[in-house]
């Protein structure tokens, strides 16, 4: 998950129009017209670059955006937020199906149970995810447009040595709870992190040593080459069009690079050179 910036003051015009037409039915009968929130789909795709807000995987090329209601829209939950722009985020079907209508709170007594009304109509300002009453609920699930996922998540090599798992690191336990609720440690996802990030780095490292055909390059000879590679890793970690960018960012510091990438470099001499060189080129 990465932090995404969305303008809450300017929902898509189609969403506003559809909401106005369907609001009465929503408030009186708790009946949701699915066509309304689906009108936000293409705008969410643009903001999230066709990636799932929770797991950072691209949706399958042949599947539609699955629009997730951050706060569940079912009758016994937050039905009045069914068309709320700040409550809509794009997810893959796997994360969406796992999370379902689960929405545990740290501050359960503060749960908002009724729609905020003004003259019989929804008070839209008070429906926004950044409104104080909703913030005070302290949801366990992180909101990619409200919270900073970098403060709550870390990564480790999975105990099975097959893939990379995500772990929570915040005191309140929101990272761990989000990972659990959205199944962010499912087998295919752990492997995907390894294949698309670690294995690609290993390919580059392998290529680097192929440049040293005679094995007579000194450690210092590797520095300019590795400096270039580090810059690439750094820019990839901020390239939101790529998958797993939070993971990419997390392994940039020397300690994390040593912990997560280096164990996969099987040749001891090469591993030693990489660590020494990485120390010289990395910024933290
Ligand atoms: Zn997902």
PDB file of C-alpha atoms and ligand atoms in Angstrom:
ATOM      1  CA  UNK A   1       0.000   0.000   0.000  1.00  0.00           C
ATOM      2  CA  UNK A   2       1.212   3.505  -0.825  1.00  0.00           C
ATOM      3  CA  UNK A   3      -0.190   6.849   0.142  1.00  0.00           C
ATOM      4  CA  UNK A   4      -2.338   8.314  -2.640  1.00  0.00           C
ATOM      5  CA  UNK A   5      -3.510  11.895  -2.946  1.00  0.00           C
ATOM      6  CA  UNK A   6      -7.176  12.387  -3.858  1.00  0.00           C
ATOM      7  CA  UNK A   7      -9.023  15.698  -4.045  1.00  0.00           C
ATOM      8  CA  UNK A   8     -12.027  15.181  -1.761  1.00  0.00           C
ATOM      9  CA  UNK A   9     -13.494  18.526  -2.752  1.00  0.00           C
ATOM     10  CA  UNK A  10     -13.899  17.524  -6.392  1.00  0.00           C
ATOM     11  CA  UNK A  11     -15.645  14.173  -6.820  1.00  0.00           C
ATOM     12  CA  UNK A  12     -16.313  13.112 -10.428  1.00  0.00           C
ATOM     13  CA  UNK A  13     -19.354  14.957 -11.840  1.00  0.00           C
ATOM     14  CA  UNK A  14     -21.037  11.645 -12.826  1.00  0.00           C
ATOM     15  CA  UNK A  15     -20.751  10.455  -9.234  1.00  0.00           C
ATOM     16  CA  UNK A  16     -22.297  13.666  -7.855  1.00  0.00           C
ATOM     17  CA  UNK A  17     -25.166  13.518 -10.324  1.00  0.00           C
ATOM     18  CA  UNK A  18     -25.938   9.859  -9.662  1.00  0.00           C
ATOM     19  CA  UNK A  19     -25.732  10.422  -5.902  1.00  0.00           C
ATOM     20  CA  UNK A  20     -28.282  13.259  -6.061  1.00  0.00           C
ATOM     21  CA  UNK A  21     -30.749  11.091  -7.990  1.00  0.00           C
ATOM     22  CA  UNK A  22     -30.347   8.087  -5.682  1.00  0.00           C
ATOM     23  CA  UNK A  23     -29.868   9.714  -2.269  1.00  0.00           C
ATOM     24  CA  UNK A  24     -33.521   9.585  -1.218  1.00  0.00           C
ATOM     25  CA  UNK A  25     -33.754   5.844  -1.810  1.00  0.00           C
ATOM     26  CA  UNK A  26     -30.420   5.328  -0.077  1.00  0.00           C
ATOM     27  CA  UNK A  27     -31.530   7.155   3.062  1.00  0.00           C
ATOM     28  CA  UNK A  28     -35.115   5.844   3.198  1.00  0.00           C
ATOM     29  CA  UNK A  29     -34.591   2.206   2.219  1.00  0.00           C
ATOM     30  CA  UNK A  30     -30.806   1.787   2.561  1.00  0.00           C
ATOM     31  CA  UNK A  31     -30.910   0.725  -1.072  1.00  0.00           C
ATOM     32  CA  UNK A  32     -27.688   1.125  -3.038  1.00  0.00           C
ATOM     33  CA  UNK A  33     -27.624   1.657  -6.802  1.00  0.00           C
ATOM     34  CA  UNK A  34     -24.400  -0.072  -7.891  1.00  0.00           C
ATOM     35  CA  UNK A  35     -24.254   1.964 -11.106  1.00  0.00           C
ATOM     36  CA  UNK A  36     -23.478   5.071  -9.072  1.00  0.00           C
ATOM     37  CA  UNK A  37     -20.215   4.130  -7.405  1.00  0.00           C
ATOM     38  CA  UNK A  38     -19.112   2.301 -10.545  1.00  0.00           C
ATOM     39  CA  UNK A  39     -19.030   5.697 -12.232  1.00  0.00           C
ATOM     40  CA  UNK A  40     -15.968   6.425 -10.096  1.00  0.00           C
ATOM     41  CA  UNK A  41     -14.070   3.456 -11.571  1.00  0.00           C
ATOM     42  CA  UNK A  42     -12.118   5.151 -14.347  1.00  0.00           C
ATOM     43  CA  UNK A  43     -11.133   8.046 -12.056  1.00  0.00           C
ATOM     44  CA  UNK A  44      -9.905   5.625  -9.394  1.00  0.00           C
ATOM     45  CA  UNK A  45      -7.914   3.771 -12.043  1.00  0.00           C
ATOM     46  CA  UNK A  46      -6.198   7.006 -13.034  1.00  0.00           C
ATOM     47  CA  UNK A  47      -5.322   7.856  -9.435  1.00  0.00           C
ATOM     48  CA  UNK A  48      -4.109   4.404  -8.469  1.00  0.00           C
ATOM     49  CA  UNK A  49      -2.561   3.574 -11.875  1.00  0.00           C
ATOM     50  CA  UNK A  50      -4.574   0.346 -12.173  1.00  0.00           C
ATOM     51  CA  UNK A  51      -3.099  -1.034  -8.962  1.00  0.00           C
ATOM     52  CA  UNK A  52      -4.906  -2.489  -5.981  1.00  0.00           C
ATOM     53  CA  UNK A  53      -4.924   0.040  -3.138  1.00  0.00           C
ATOM     54  CA  UNK A  54      -4.127  -2.655  -0.583  1.00  0.00           C
ATOM     55  CA  UNK A  55      -1.666  -5.113  -2.178  1.00  0.00           C
ATOM     56  CA  UNK A  56      -0.155  -2.909  -4.937  1.00  0.00           C
ATOM     57  CA  UNK A  57      -0.631  -5.587  -7.584  1.00  0.00           C
ATOM     58  CA  UNK A  58      -2.001  -4.610 -10.984  1.00  0.00           C
ATOM     59  CA  UNK A  59      -5.499  -5.844 -11.710  1.00  0.00           C
ATOM     60  CA  UNK A  60      -5.597  -8.571 -14.292  1.00  0.00           C
ATOM     61  CA  UNK A  61      -5.697  -7.053 -17.755  1.00  0.00           C
ATOM     62  CA  UNK A  62      -9.049  -8.678 -18.441  1.00  0.00           C
ATOM     63  CA  UNK A  63     -10.775  -7.874 -15.177  1.00  0.00           C
ATOM     64  CA  UNK A  64     -12.751  -4.802 -14.172  1.00  0.00           C
ATOM     65  CA  UNK A  65     -11.749  -2.510 -11.366  1.00  0.00           C
ATOM     66  CA  UNK A  66     -13.233  -3.827  -8.182  1.00  0.00           C
ATOM     67  CA  UNK A  67     -14.470  -0.813  -6.310  1.00  0.00           C
ATOM     68  CA  UNK A  68     -13.980  -1.309  -2.619  1.00  0.00           C
ATOM     69  CA  UNK A  69     -15.975   0.592  -0.009  1.00  0.00           C
ATOM     70  CA  UNK A  70     -13.374   1.341   2.646  1.00  0.00           C
ATOM     71  CA  UNK A  71     -16.204   1.591   5.180  1.00  0.00           C
ATOM     72  CA  UNK A  72     -18.595  -1.239   4.228  1.00  0.00           C
ATOM     73  CA  UNK A  73     -21.816  -0.117   2.531  1.00  0.00           C
ATOM     74  CA  UNK A  74     -24.095  -2.899   3.834  1.00  0.00           C
ATOM     75  CA  UNK A  75     -27.392  -1.993   5.556  1.00  0.00           C
ATOM     76  CA  UNK A  76     -26.066  -2.740   9.036  1.00  0.00           C
ATOM     77  CA  UNK A  77     -22.914  -0.698   8.394  1.00  0.00           C
ATOM     78  CA  UNK A  78     -22.156   2.595   6.658  1.00  0.00           C
ATOM     79  CA  UNK A  79     -24.736   2.386   3.835  1.00  0.00           C
ATOM     80  CA  UNK A  80     -24.871   6.201   3.587  1.00  0.00           C
ATOM     81  CA  UNK A  81     -21.237   6.204   2.416  1.00  0.00           C
ATOM     82  CA  UNK A  82     -22.035   4.021  -0.625  1.00  0.00           C
ATOM     83  CA  UNK A  83     -21.404   6.871  -3.089  1.00  0.00           C
ATOM     84  CA  UNK A  84     -18.915   8.869  -1.003  1.00  0.00           C
ATOM     85  CA  UNK A  85     -15.820   9.694  -3.098  1.00  0.00           C
ATOM     86  CA  UNK A  86     -13.428   9.393  -0.141  1.00  0.00           C
ATOM     87  CA  UNK A  87     -14.879   5.976   0.712  1.00  0.00           C
ATOM     88  CA  UNK A  88     -14.173   4.459  -2.708  1.00  0.00           C
ATOM     89  CA  UNK A  89     -10.847   2.814  -3.476  1.00  0.00           C
ATOM     90  CA  UNK A  90      -9.855   0.357  -6.214  1.00  0.00           C
ATOM     91  CA  UNK A  91      -8.849  -3.125  -5.166  1.00  0.00           C
ATOM     92  CA  UNK A  92      -8.136  -6.497  -6.707  1.00  0.00           C
ATOM     93  CA  UNK A  93     -10.746  -9.199  -6.253  1.00  0.00           C
ATOM     94  CA  UNK A  94      -8.533 -11.155  -3.816  1.00  0.00           C
ATOM     95  CA  UNK A  95      -8.145  -8.289  -1.333  1.00  0.00           C
ATOM     96  CA  UNK A  96     -11.771  -7.247  -1.767  1.00  0.00           C
ATOM     97  CA  UNK A  97     -13.180 -10.729  -1.157  1.00  0.00           C
ATOM     98  CA  UNK A  98     -11.012 -11.227   1.906  1.00  0.00           C
ATOM     99  CA  UNK A  99     -11.853  -7.934   3.568  1.00  0.00           C
ATOM    100  CA  UNK A 100     -15.604  -8.205   2.903  1.00  0.00           C
ATOM    101  CA  UNK A 101     -17.608  -6.119   5.373  1.00  0.00           C
ATOM    102  CA  UNK A 102     -14.996  -6.339   8.126  1.00  0.00           C
ATOM    103  CA  UNK A 103     -14.239  -2.989   9.661  1.00  0.00           C
ATOM    104  CA  UNK A 104     -12.873  -3.306  13.226  1.00  0.00           C
ATOM    105  CA  UNK A 105     -12.119  -0.163  15.198  1.00  0.00           C
ATOM    106  CA  UNK A 106      -9.560   0.668  17.865  1.00  0.00           C
ATOM    107  CA  UNK A 107     -12.082   3.083  19.341  1.00  0.00           C
ATOM    108  CA  UNK A 108     -15.288   1.003  19.112  1.00  0.00           C
ATOM    109  CA  UNK A 109     -17.392   3.298  21.376  1.00  0.00           C
ATOM    110  CA  UNK A 110     -16.834   6.080  18.836  1.00  0.00           C
ATOM    111  CA  UNK A 111     -18.258   4.103  15.894  1.00  0.00           C
ATOM    112  CA  UNK A 112     -20.533   6.316  13.772  1.00  0.00           C
ATOM    113  CA  UNK A 113     -23.844   4.499  13.511  1.00  0.00           C
ATOM    114  CA  UNK A 114     -26.109   6.955  11.757  1.00  0.00           C
ATOM    115  CA  UNK A 115     -25.868   9.124   8.661  1.00  0.00           C
ATOM    116  CA  UNK A 116     -25.045  12.799   9.262  1.00  0.00           C
ATOM    117  CA  UNK A 117     -28.091  14.739   8.068  1.00  0.00           C
ATOM    118  CA  UNK A 118     -28.809  18.378   7.394  1.00  0.00           C
ATOM    119  CA  UNK A 119     -32.381  19.366   6.463  1.00  0.00           C
ATOM    120  CA  UNK A 120     -33.165  15.725   5.684  1.00  0.00           C
ATOM    121  CA  UNK A 121     -30.278  15.410   3.262  1.00  0.00           C
ATOM    122  CA  UNK A 122     -26.822  13.930   3.709  1.00  0.00           C
ATOM    123  CA  UNK A 123     -24.334  16.399   5.124  1.00  0.00           C
ATOM    124  CA  UNK A 124     -21.614  15.491   2.643  1.00  0.00           C
ATOM    125  CA  UNK A 125     -18.847  17.328   4.508  1.00  0.00           C
ATOM    126  CA  UNK A 126     -19.373  15.030   7.476  1.00  0.00           C
ATOM    127  CA  UNK A 127     -19.247  11.951   5.229  1.00  0.00           C
ATOM    128  CA  UNK A 128     -15.705  12.653   4.117  1.00  0.00           C
ATOM    129  CA  UNK A 129     -13.087  10.160   5.342  1.00  0.00           C
ATOM    130  CA  UNK A 130     -11.084  13.045   6.826  1.00  0.00           C
ATOM    131  CA  UNK A 131     -14.014  14.326   8.924  1.00  0.00           C
ATOM    132  CA  UNK A 132     -13.178  14.337  12.656  1.00  0.00           C
ATOM    133  CA  UNK A 133     -15.917  11.879  13.743  1.00  0.00           C
ATOM    134  CA  UNK A 134     -14.710   9.297  11.245  1.00  0.00           C
ATOM    135  CA  UNK A 135     -11.043   9.842  12.089  1.00  0.00           C
ATOM    136  CA  UNK A 136     -11.913   9.426  15.797  1.00  0.00           C
ATOM    137  CA  UNK A 137     -13.225   5.931  15.152  1.00  0.00           C
ATOM    138  CA  UNK A 138      -9.578   4.915  14.664  1.00  0.00           C
ATOM    139  CA  UNK A 139     -10.158   2.110  12.140  1.00  0.00           C
ATOM    140  CA  UNK A 140      -7.664  -0.729  12.164  1.00  0.00           C
ATOM    141  CA  UNK A 141      -7.618  -0.881   8.365  1.00  0.00           C
ATOM    142  CA  UNK A 142      -5.297   1.729   6.917  1.00  0.00           C
ATOM    143  CA  UNK A 143      -6.803   4.214   4.440  1.00  0.00           C
ATOM    144  CA  UNK A 144      -4.350   4.882   1.586  1.00  0.00           C
ATOM    145  CA  UNK A 145      -5.540   8.488   1.269  1.00  0.00           C
ATOM    146  CA  UNK A 146      -5.604   9.293   5.002  1.00  0.00           C
ATOM    147  CA  UNK A 147      -2.854   7.236   6.621  1.00  0.00           C
ATOM    148  CA  UNK A 148       0.842   6.898   5.836  1.00  0.00           C
ATOM    149  CA  UNK A 149       1.430   3.198   5.101  1.00  0.00           C
ATOM    150  CA  UNK A 150       5.218   3.690   5.377  1.00  0.00           C
ATOM    151  CA  UNK A 151       4.811   4.236   9.122  1.00  0.00           C
ATOM    152  CA  UNK A 152       2.921   0.984   9.606  1.00  0.00           C
ATOM    153  CA  UNK A 153       4.486  -1.641   7.339  1.00  0.00           C
ATOM    154  CA  UNK A 154       7.807  -3.445   7.098  1.00  0.00           C
ATOM    155  CA  UNK A 155       8.918  -6.526   5.125  1.00  0.00           C
ATOM    156  CA  UNK A 156      10.789  -9.732   5.979  1.00  0.00           C
ATOM    157  CA  UNK A 157      11.905 -12.867   4.164  1.00  0.00           C
ATOM    158  CA  UNK A 158       9.207 -15.443   4.816  1.00  0.00           C
ATOM    159  CA  UNK A 159      10.193 -18.224   7.239  1.00  0.00           C
ATOM    160  CA  UNK A 160       9.554 -20.772   4.486  1.00  0.00           C
ATOM    161  CA  UNK A 161      12.131 -18.874   2.369  1.00  0.00           C
ATOM    162  CA  UNK A 162       9.495 -18.711  -0.319  1.00  0.00           C
ATOM    163  CA  UNK A 163       8.781 -15.084  -0.847  1.00  0.00           C
ATOM    164  CA  UNK A 164       8.567 -11.910   1.189  1.00  0.00           C
ATOM    165  CA  UNK A 165       6.009 -11.219   3.869  1.00  0.00           C
ATOM    166  CA  UNK A 166       4.644  -7.897   5.049  1.00  0.00           C
ATOM    167  CA  UNK A 167       4.618  -7.172   8.791  1.00  0.00           C
ATOM    168  CA  UNK A 168       3.141  -4.379  10.853  1.00  0.00           C
ATOM    169  CA  UNK A 169       5.455  -2.022  12.736  1.00  0.00           C
ATOM    170  CA  UNK A 170       3.153   0.539  14.363  1.00  0.00           C
ATOM    171  CA  UNK A 171       2.342   0.443  18.082  1.00  0.00           C
ATOM    172  CA  UNK A 172      -1.424   0.354  17.525  1.00  0.00           C
ATOM    173  CA  UNK A 173      -1.185  -2.784  15.400  1.00  0.00           C
ATOM    174  CA  UNK A 174      -2.902  -1.255  12.369  1.00  0.00           C
ATOM    175  CA  UNK A 175      -0.314  -2.586   9.921  1.00  0.00           C
ATOM    176  CA  UNK A 176      -0.666  -6.166  11.149  1.00  0.00           C
ATOM    177  CA  UNK A 177      -4.457  -5.948  11.266  1.00  0.00           C
ATOM    178  CA  UNK A 178      -4.637  -4.526   7.724  1.00  0.00           C
ATOM    179  CA  UNK A 179      -2.356  -7.311   6.466  1.00  0.00           C
ATOM    180  CA  UNK A 180      -4.590  -9.883   8.161  1.00  0.00           C
ATOM    181  CA  UNK A 181      -7.910  -8.417   6.991  1.00  0.00           C
ATOM    182  CA  UNK A 182      -6.790  -8.075   3.352  1.00  0.00           C
ATOM    183  CA  UNK A 183      -4.708 -11.280   3.333  1.00  0.00           C
ATOM    184  CA  UNK A 184      -1.540  -9.442   2.332  1.00  0.00           C
ATOM    185  CA  UNK A 185       0.545 -12.519   3.118  1.00  0.00           C
ATOM    186  CA  UNK A 186      -1.205 -14.905   0.741  1.00  0.00           C
ATOM    187  CA  UNK A 187       1.239 -17.312  -0.892  1.00  0.00           C
ATOM    188  CA  UNK A 188       1.017 -15.900  -4.428  1.00  0.00           C
ATOM    189  CA  UNK A 189       1.519 -12.359  -3.195  1.00  0.00           C
ATOM    190  CA  UNK A 190       4.597 -13.244  -1.105  1.00  0.00           C
ATOM    191  CA  UNK A 191       6.110 -14.933  -4.156  1.00  0.00           C
ATOM    192  CA  UNK A 192       5.160 -12.038  -6.442  1.00  0.00           C
ATOM    193  CA  UNK A 193       7.177  -9.620  -4.246  1.00  0.00           C
ATOM    194  CA  UNK A 194      10.183 -11.886  -4.538  1.00  0.00           C
ATOM    195  CA  UNK A 195       9.879 -12.480  -8.290  1.00  0.00           C
ATOM    196  CA  UNK A 196       9.180  -8.905  -9.347  1.00  0.00           C
ATOM    197  CA  UNK A 197      11.609  -7.176  -6.998  1.00  0.00           C
ATOM    198  CA  UNK A 198      14.327  -9.409  -5.507  1.00  0.00           C
ATOM    199  CA  UNK A 199      14.783 -11.686  -8.517  1.00  0.00           C
ATOM    200  CA  UNK A 200      15.107  -8.631 -10.788  1.00  0.00           C
ATOM    201  CA  UNK A 201      17.817  -7.170  -8.545  1.00  0.00           C
ATOM    202  CA  UNK A 202      19.633 -10.523  -8.579  1.00  0.00           C
ATOM    203  CA  UNK A 203      19.523 -10.524 -12.389  1.00  0.00           C
ATOM    204  CA  UNK A 204      21.178  -7.094 -12.447  1.00  0.00           C
ATOM    205  CA  UNK A 205      23.828  -8.196  -9.924  1.00  0.00           C
ATOM    206  CA  UNK A 206      24.494 -11.270 -12.027  1.00  0.00           C
ATOM    207  CA  UNK A 207      24.919  -9.079 -15.092  1.00  0.00           C
ATOM    208  CA  UNK A 208      27.290  -6.847 -13.138  1.00  0.00           C
ATOM    209  CA  UNK A 209      29.630  -9.746 -12.380  1.00  0.00           C
ATOM    210  CA  UNK A 210      29.472 -10.877 -15.978  1.00  0.00           C
ATOM    211  CA  UNK A 211      31.069  -7.533 -16.853  1.00  0.00           C
ATOM    212  CA  UNK A 212      34.066  -8.690 -14.812  1.00  0.00           C
ATOM    213  CA  UNK A 213      34.992 -11.501 -17.186  1.00  0.00           C
ATOM    214  CA  UNK A 214      38.563 -11.881 -15.964  1.00  0.00           C
ATOM    215  CA  UNK A 215      37.673 -11.459 -12.279  1.00  0.00           C
ATOM    216  CA  UNK A 216      40.247  -8.696 -11.935  1.00  0.00           C
ATOM    217  CA  UNK A 217      37.972  -5.765 -11.151  1.00  0.00           C
ATOM    218  CA  UNK A 218      38.602  -4.229  -7.725  1.00  0.00           C
ATOM    219  CA  UNK A 219      35.806  -3.311  -5.317  1.00  0.00           C
ATOM    220  CA  UNK A 220      36.231   0.322  -6.331  1.00  0.00           C
ATOM    221  CA  UNK A 221      35.671  -0.593  -9.981  1.00  0.00           C
ATOM    222  CA  UNK A 222      32.181  -1.760  -9.056  1.00  0.00           C
ATOM    223  CA  UNK A 223      31.210   1.498  -7.327  1.00  0.00           C
ATOM    224  CA  UNK A 224      30.218   3.546 -10.416  1.00  0.00           C
ATOM    225  CA  UNK A 225      28.307   0.586 -11.855  1.00  0.00           C
ATOM    226  CA  UNK A 226      26.527  -0.067  -8.590  1.00  0.00           C
ATOM    227  CA  UNK A 227      25.838   3.615  -8.088  1.00  0.00           C
ATOM    228  CA  UNK A 228      23.862   3.522 -11.313  1.00  0.00           C
ATOM    229  CA  UNK A 229      21.948   0.450 -10.118  1.00  0.00           C
ATOM    230  CA  UNK A 230      21.172   2.104  -6.769  1.00  0.00           C
ATOM    231  CA  UNK A 231      19.757   5.145  -8.561  1.00  0.00           C
ATOM    232  CA  UNK A 232      17.526   2.838 -10.576  1.00  0.00           C
ATOM    233  CA  UNK A 233      16.283   1.075  -7.417  1.00  0.00           C
ATOM    234  CA  UNK A 234      15.630   4.449  -5.826  1.00  0.00           C
ATOM    235  CA  UNK A 235      13.657   5.801  -8.794  1.00  0.00           C
ATOM    236  CA  UNK A 236      11.704   2.527  -9.128  1.00  0.00           C
ATOM    237  CA  UNK A 237      10.642   2.846  -5.487  1.00  0.00           C
ATOM    238  CA  UNK A 238       8.913   6.140  -6.342  1.00  0.00           C
ATOM    239  CA  UNK A 239       7.552   5.026  -9.708  1.00  0.00           C
ATOM    240  CA  UNK A 240       3.939   4.458  -8.747  1.00  0.00           C
ATOM    241  CA  UNK A 241       3.190   2.733 -12.049  1.00  0.00           C
ATOM    242  CA  UNK A 242       5.240  -0.232 -10.790  1.00  0.00           C
ATOM    243  CA  UNK A 243       3.982  -2.879  -8.409  1.00  0.00           C
ATOM    244  CA  UNK A 244       5.212  -3.315  -4.813  1.00  0.00           C
ATOM    245  CA  UNK A 245       6.729   0.151  -4.522  1.00  0.00           C
ATOM    246  CA  UNK A 246       6.511   0.202  -0.715  1.00  0.00           C
ATOM    247  CA  UNK A 247       8.536  -3.005  -0.630  1.00  0.00           C
ATOM    248  CA  UNK A 248      11.010  -1.518  -3.127  1.00  0.00           C
ATOM    249  CA  UNK A 249      11.401   1.526  -0.874  1.00  0.00           C
ATOM    250  CA  UNK A 250      11.766  -0.547   2.287  1.00  0.00           C
ATOM    251  CA  UNK A 251      14.856  -2.411   1.011  1.00  0.00           C
ATOM    252  CA  UNK A 252      16.813   0.707   0.016  1.00  0.00           C
ATOM    253  CA  UNK A 253      18.564   1.235   3.399  1.00  0.00           C
ATOM    254  CA  UNK A 254      21.752  -0.802   3.803  1.00  0.00           C
ATOM    255  CA  UNK A 255      20.456  -2.804   6.791  1.00  0.00           C
ATOM    256  CA  UNK A 256      17.317  -3.919   4.941  1.00  0.00           C
ATOM    257  CA  UNK A 257      19.235  -4.621   1.731  1.00  0.00           C
ATOM    258  CA  UNK A 258      21.588  -6.858   3.720  1.00  0.00           C
ATOM    259  CA  UNK A 259      18.680  -8.551   5.478  1.00  0.00           C
ATOM    260  CA  UNK A 260      16.409  -9.178   2.486  1.00  0.00           C
ATOM    261  CA  UNK A 261      18.411  -9.184  -0.760  1.00  0.00           C
ATOM    262  CA  UNK A 262      21.899 -10.361   0.248  1.00  0.00           C
ATOM    263  CA  UNK A 263      20.901 -13.827   1.572  1.00  0.00           C
ATOM    264  CA  UNK A 264      19.854 -14.670  -1.996  1.00  0.00           C
ATOM    265  CA  UNK A 265      23.337 -13.944  -3.398  1.00  0.00           C
ATOM    266  CA  UNK A 266      24.730 -17.459  -3.229  1.00  0.00           C
ATOM    267  CA  UNK A 267      28.375 -16.697  -4.134  1.00  0.00           C
ATOM    268  CA  UNK A 268      30.125 -15.608  -0.893  1.00  0.00           C
ATOM    269  CA  UNK A 269      32.757 -13.459  -2.620  1.00  0.00           C
ATOM    270  CA  UNK A 270      30.145 -11.687  -4.745  1.00  0.00           C
ATOM    271  CA  UNK A 271      27.961 -11.092  -1.683  1.00  0.00           C
ATOM    272  CA  UNK A 272      30.913  -9.537   0.149  1.00  0.00           C
ATOM    273  CA  UNK A 273      31.665  -7.211  -2.786  1.00  0.00           C
ATOM    274  CA  UNK A 274      27.980  -6.203  -3.098  1.00  0.00           C
ATOM    275  CA  UNK A 275      27.724  -5.326   0.617  1.00  0.00           C
ATOM    276  CA  UNK A 276      30.942  -3.279   0.545  1.00  0.00           C
ATOM    277  CA  UNK A 277      29.858  -1.499  -2.641  1.00  0.00           C
ATOM    278  CA  UNK A 278      26.304  -0.930  -1.427  1.00  0.00           C
ATOM    279  CA  UNK A 279      27.687   0.750   1.709  1.00  0.00           C
ATOM    280  CA  UNK A 280      29.444   3.267  -0.528  1.00  0.00           C
ATOM    281  CA  UNK A 281      26.531   4.100  -2.806  1.00  0.00           C
ATOM    282  CA  UNK A 282      23.440   3.978  -0.575  1.00  0.00           C
ATOM    283  CA  UNK A 283      22.248   7.122   1.127  1.00  0.00           C
ATOM    284  CA  UNK A 284      20.929   5.708   4.373  1.00  0.00           C
TER     285      UNK A 284
HETATM  286 ZN1  LIG B   1      -5.131  -6.474  -3.782  1.00  0.00          ZN
END
